[in-house]
Tab-separated table of C-alpha atoms and ligand atoms in Angstrom:
chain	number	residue	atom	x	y	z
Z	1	UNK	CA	171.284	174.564	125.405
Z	2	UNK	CA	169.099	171.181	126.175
Z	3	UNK	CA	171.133	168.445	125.217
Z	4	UNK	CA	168.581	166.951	122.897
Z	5	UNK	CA	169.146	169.739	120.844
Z	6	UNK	CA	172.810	170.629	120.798
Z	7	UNK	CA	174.147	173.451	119.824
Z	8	UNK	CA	176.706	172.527	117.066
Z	9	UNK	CA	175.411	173.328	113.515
Z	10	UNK	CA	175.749	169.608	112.276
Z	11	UNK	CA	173.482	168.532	115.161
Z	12	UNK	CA	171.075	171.130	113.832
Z	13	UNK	CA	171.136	169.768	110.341
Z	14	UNK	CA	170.769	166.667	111.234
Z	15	UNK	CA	167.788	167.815	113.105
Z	16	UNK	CA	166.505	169.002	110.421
Z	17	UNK	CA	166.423	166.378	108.051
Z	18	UNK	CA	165.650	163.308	109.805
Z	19	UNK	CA	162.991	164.744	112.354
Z	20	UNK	CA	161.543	162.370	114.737
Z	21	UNK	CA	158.307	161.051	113.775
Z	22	UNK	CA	155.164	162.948	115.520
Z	23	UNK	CA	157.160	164.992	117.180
Z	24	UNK	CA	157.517	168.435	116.127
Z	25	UNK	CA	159.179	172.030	117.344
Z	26	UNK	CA	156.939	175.045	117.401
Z	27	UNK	CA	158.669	178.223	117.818
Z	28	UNK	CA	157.116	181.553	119.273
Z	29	UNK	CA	158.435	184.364	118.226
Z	30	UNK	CA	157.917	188.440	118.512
Z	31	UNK	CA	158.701	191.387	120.451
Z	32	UNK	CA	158.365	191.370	124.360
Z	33	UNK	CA	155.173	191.513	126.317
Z	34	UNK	CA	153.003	190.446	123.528
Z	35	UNK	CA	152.128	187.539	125.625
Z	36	UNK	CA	154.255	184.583	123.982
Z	37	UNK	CA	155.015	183.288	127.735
Z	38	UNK	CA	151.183	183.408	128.388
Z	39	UNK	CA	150.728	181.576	125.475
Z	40	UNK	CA	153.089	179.291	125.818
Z	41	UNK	CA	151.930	177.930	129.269
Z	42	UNK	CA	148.272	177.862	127.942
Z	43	UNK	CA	149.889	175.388	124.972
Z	44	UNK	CA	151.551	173.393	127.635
Z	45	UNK	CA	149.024	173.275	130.054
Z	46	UNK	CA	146.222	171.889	129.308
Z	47	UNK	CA	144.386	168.532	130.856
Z	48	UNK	CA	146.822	166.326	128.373
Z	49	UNK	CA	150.174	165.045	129.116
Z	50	UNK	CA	152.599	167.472	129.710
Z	51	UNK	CA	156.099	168.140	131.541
Z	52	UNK	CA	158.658	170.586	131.440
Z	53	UNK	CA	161.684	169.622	129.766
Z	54	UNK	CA	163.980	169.058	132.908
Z	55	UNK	CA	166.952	171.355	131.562
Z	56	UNK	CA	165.018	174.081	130.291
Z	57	UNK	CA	161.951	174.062	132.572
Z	58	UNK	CA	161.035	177.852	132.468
Z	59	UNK	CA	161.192	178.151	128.504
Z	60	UNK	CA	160.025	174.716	126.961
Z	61	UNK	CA	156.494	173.126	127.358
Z	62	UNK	CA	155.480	169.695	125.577
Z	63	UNK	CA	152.304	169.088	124.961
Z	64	UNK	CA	150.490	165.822	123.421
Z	65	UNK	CA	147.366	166.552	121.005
Z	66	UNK	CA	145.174	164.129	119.271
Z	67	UNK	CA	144.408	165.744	115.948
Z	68	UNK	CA	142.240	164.160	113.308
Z	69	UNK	CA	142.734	160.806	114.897
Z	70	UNK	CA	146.425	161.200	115.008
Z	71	UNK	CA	148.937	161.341	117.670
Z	72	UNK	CA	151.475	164.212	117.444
Z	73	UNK	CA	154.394	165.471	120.231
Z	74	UNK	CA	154.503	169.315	119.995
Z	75	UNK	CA	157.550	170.554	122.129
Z	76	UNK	CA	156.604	174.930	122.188
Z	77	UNK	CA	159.660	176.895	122.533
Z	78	UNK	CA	159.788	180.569	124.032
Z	79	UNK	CA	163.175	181.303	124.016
Z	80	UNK	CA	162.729	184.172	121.146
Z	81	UNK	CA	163.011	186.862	123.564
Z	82	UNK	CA	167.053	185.559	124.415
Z	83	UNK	CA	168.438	186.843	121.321
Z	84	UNK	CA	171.821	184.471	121.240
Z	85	UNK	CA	168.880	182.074	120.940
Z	86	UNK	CA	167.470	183.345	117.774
Z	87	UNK	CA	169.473	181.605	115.219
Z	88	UNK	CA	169.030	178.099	116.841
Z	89	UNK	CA	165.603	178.970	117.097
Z	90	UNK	CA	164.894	179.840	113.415
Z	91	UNK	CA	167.107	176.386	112.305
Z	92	UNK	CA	165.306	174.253	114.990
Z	93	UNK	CA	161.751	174.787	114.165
Z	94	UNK	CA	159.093	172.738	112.361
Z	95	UNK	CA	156.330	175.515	112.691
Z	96	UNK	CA	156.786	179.048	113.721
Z	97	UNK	CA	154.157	181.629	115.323
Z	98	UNK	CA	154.909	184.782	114.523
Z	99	UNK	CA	153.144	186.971	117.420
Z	100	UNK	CA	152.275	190.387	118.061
Z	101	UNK	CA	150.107	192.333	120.401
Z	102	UNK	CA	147.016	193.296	118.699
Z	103	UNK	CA	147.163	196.704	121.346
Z	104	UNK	CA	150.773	197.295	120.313
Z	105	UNK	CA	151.408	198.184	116.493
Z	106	UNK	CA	154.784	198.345	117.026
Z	107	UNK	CA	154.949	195.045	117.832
Z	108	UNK	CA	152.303	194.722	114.717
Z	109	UNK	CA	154.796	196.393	112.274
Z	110	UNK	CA	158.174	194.349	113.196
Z	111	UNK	CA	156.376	190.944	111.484
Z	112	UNK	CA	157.831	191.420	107.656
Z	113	UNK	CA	161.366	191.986	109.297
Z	114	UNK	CA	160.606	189.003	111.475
Z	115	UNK	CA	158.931	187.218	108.167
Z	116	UNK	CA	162.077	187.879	106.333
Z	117	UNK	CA	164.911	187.010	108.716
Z	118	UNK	CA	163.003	183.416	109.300
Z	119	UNK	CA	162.752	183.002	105.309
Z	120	UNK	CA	166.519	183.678	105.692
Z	121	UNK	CA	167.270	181.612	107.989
Z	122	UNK	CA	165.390	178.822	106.087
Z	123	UNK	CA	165.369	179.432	102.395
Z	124	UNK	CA	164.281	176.430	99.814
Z	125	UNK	CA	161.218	175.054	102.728
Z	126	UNK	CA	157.980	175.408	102.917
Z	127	UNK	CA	157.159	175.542	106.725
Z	128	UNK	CA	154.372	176.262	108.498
Z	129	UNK	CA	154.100	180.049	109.306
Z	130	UNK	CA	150.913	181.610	111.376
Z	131	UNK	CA	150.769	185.312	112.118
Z	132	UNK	CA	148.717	185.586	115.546
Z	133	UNK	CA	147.182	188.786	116.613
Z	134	UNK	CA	147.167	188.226	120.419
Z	135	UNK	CA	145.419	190.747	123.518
Z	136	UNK	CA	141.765	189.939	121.208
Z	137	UNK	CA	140.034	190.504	124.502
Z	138	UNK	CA	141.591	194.209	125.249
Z	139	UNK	CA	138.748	195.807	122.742
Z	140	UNK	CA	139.392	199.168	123.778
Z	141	UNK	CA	142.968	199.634	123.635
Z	142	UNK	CA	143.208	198.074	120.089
Z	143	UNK	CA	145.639	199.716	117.571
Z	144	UNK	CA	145.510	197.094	114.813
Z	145	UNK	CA	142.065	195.677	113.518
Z	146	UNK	CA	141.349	192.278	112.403
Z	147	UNK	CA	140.962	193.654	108.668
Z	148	UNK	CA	145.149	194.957	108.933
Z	149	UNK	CA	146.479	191.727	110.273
Z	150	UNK	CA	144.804	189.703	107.515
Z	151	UNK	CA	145.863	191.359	104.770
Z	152	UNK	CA	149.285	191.388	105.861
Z	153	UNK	CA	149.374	188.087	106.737
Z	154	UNK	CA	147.627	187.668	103.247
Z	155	UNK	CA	150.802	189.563	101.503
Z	156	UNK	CA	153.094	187.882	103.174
Z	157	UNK	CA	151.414	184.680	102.293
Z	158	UNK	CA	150.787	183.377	105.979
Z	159	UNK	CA	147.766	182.389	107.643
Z	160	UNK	CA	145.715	184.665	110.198
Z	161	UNK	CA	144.437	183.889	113.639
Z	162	UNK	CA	143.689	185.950	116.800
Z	163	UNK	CA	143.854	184.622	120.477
Z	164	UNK	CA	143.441	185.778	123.637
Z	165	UNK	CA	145.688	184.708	126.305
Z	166	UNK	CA	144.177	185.961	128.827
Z	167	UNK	CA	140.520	184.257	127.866
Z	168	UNK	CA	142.126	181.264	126.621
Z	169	UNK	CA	140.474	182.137	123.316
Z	170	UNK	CA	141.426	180.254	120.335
Z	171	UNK	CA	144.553	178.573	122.270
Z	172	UNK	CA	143.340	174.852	121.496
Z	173	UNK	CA	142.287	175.871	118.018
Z	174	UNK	CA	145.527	177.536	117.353
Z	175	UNK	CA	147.588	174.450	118.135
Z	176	UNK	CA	145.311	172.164	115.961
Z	177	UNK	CA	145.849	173.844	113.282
Z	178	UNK	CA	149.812	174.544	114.140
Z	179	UNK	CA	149.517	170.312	113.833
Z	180	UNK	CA	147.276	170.473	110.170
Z	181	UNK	CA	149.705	172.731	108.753
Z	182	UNK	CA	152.897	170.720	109.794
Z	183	UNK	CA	151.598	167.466	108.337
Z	184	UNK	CA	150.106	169.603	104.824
Z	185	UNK	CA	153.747	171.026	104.418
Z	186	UNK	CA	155.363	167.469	105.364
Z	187	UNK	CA	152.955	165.698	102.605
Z	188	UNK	CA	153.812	168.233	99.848
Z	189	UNK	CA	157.401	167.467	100.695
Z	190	UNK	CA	157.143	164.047	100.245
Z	191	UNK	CA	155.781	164.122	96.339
K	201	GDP	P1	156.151	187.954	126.346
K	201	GDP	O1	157.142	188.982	126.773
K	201	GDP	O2	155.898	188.002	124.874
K	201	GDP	O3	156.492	186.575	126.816
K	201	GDP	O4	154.748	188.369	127.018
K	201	GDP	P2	154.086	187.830	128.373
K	201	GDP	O5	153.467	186.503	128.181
K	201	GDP	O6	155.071	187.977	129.469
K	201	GDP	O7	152.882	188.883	128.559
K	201	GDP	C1	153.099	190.267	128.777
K	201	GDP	C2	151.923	190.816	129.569
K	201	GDP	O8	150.732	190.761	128.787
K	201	GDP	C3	151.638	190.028	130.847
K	201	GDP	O9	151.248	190.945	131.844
K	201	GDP	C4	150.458	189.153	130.460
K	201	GDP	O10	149.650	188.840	131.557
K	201	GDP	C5	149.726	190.038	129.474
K	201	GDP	N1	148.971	189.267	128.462
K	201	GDP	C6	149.420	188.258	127.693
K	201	GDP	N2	148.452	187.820	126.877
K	201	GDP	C7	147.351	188.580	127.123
K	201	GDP	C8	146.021	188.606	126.573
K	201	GDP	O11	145.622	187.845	125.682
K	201	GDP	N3	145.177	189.565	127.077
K	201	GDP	C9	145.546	190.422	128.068
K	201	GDP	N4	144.635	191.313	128.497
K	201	GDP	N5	146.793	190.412	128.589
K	201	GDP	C10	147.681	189.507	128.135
C-alpha cells in the first residue's frame, strides 16, 4: 500500500477526518472490463499537471483541475478490481464512481450491491456518488438505455452521467463535476 496512505485502520480514520485541503480521493469502482483503467488514464492524462504516484504507478493517476476558479488535487484510484483492496478503497475515498458498461447489463445490475456495500462501508456521510454508464459510443451493442440507468441512479439517489472512453466523451465534464459535488457535500458538512 502507498505509504501516504497506510494501511492501518487509525491511519485511515485519521484520513478521513482531517483531509488535506484541495486534495481529494476519487475512487473507481465496478466489475472488470467496463473500462475503469481507460478512464482512469483519460482522468490523469490530460494537458494539466500530472504524475504517477511513484509507488503505485500502474493504478494511481493525479490530476490538477481548475474548477470554478478554484484549485483542487484529485488523486483517481483504480485499484477496485484487487479485491483485498476494496475495503481501503471504500474508507479512503472522498468521491466514488460507480461504473458499468453500458453494453454489459451484468455489469449494469451489480450497482445496488455495489451502492450498498459502499453505504456500508461509510454509514452517517454524505459523499459524493455518480453512477456512469460507460461504452456510450458502442450504439449497437447496447443492453442498457439511457432511460434504465437514470432511473436507477434516480432510486438509488445518485447522479447520472454517460462517457465514452474510447471518444473521450464527457471525461473532462465528468471530473468537473466529481470536483462540484465534493465541495457541495463538504459545505453541507460544515453547517
Ligand atoms: P477495466 O477492467 O474496468 O479496467 O476495463 P478496461 O479499461 O481495461 O477496458 C476494458 C476494455 O474495454 C478495453 O479493451 C478497453 O479498450 C475497452 N473500453 C473501455 N472504455 C471503452 C469505451 O468507452 N468504448 C469502447 N468502445 N471500448 C472501451
Amino acid at each position: 500500500w502507498p505509504s501516504v496512505h497506510s494501511g492501518s485502520s487509525e491511519s485511515v480514520r485519521s484520513s478521513e477526518s482531517i483531509p488535506e485541503p484541495g486534495v481529494y480521493k476519487v475512487m473507481l469502482l465496478g466489475d472488470s472490463g467496463v473500462g475503469k483503467t481507460t478512464l482512469a488514464g483519460i482522468f490523469g492524462g490530460a494537458e494539466d499537471t500530472f504524475h504517477h504516484e511513484a509507488e503505485h504507478p500502474e493504478d494511481t493517476y493525479e490530476r490538477n483541475l481548475l474548477v470554478d476558479g478554484e484549485k483542487t488535487t484529485l488523486i483517481v484510484y483504480d485499484i477496485w478490481d484487487q479485491s483485498w483492496m476494496q475495503d481501503n478503497c471504500l474508507q479512503m475515498g472522498d468521491a466514488f464512481l460507480l461504473i458499468f458498461s453500458v453494453t454489459d447489463r451484468a455489469s449494469f445490475q451489480r450497482l445496488p450491491g455495489l451502492l450498498l456495500q459502499l453505504r456500508t462501508a461509510r454509514p452517517h456521510r454524505r459523499i459524493p456518488i455518480i453512477l456512469v454508464g460507460n461504452k456510450g459510443d458502442l450504439a449497437r451493442s447496447r443492453e442498457v438505455s439511457v432511460e434504465e440507468g437514470r432511473s436507477l441512479a434516480g432510486m438509488l439517489s445518485c447522479k447520472y452521467t454517460e462517457t465514452s472512453a474510447a471518444l473521450h466523451h464527457n471525461t473532462q465534464e465528468l471530473l468537473e463535476g466529481v470536483v462540484r459535488q465534493i465541495r457541495l457535500c463538504k459545505d453541507e458538512g460544515e453547517h
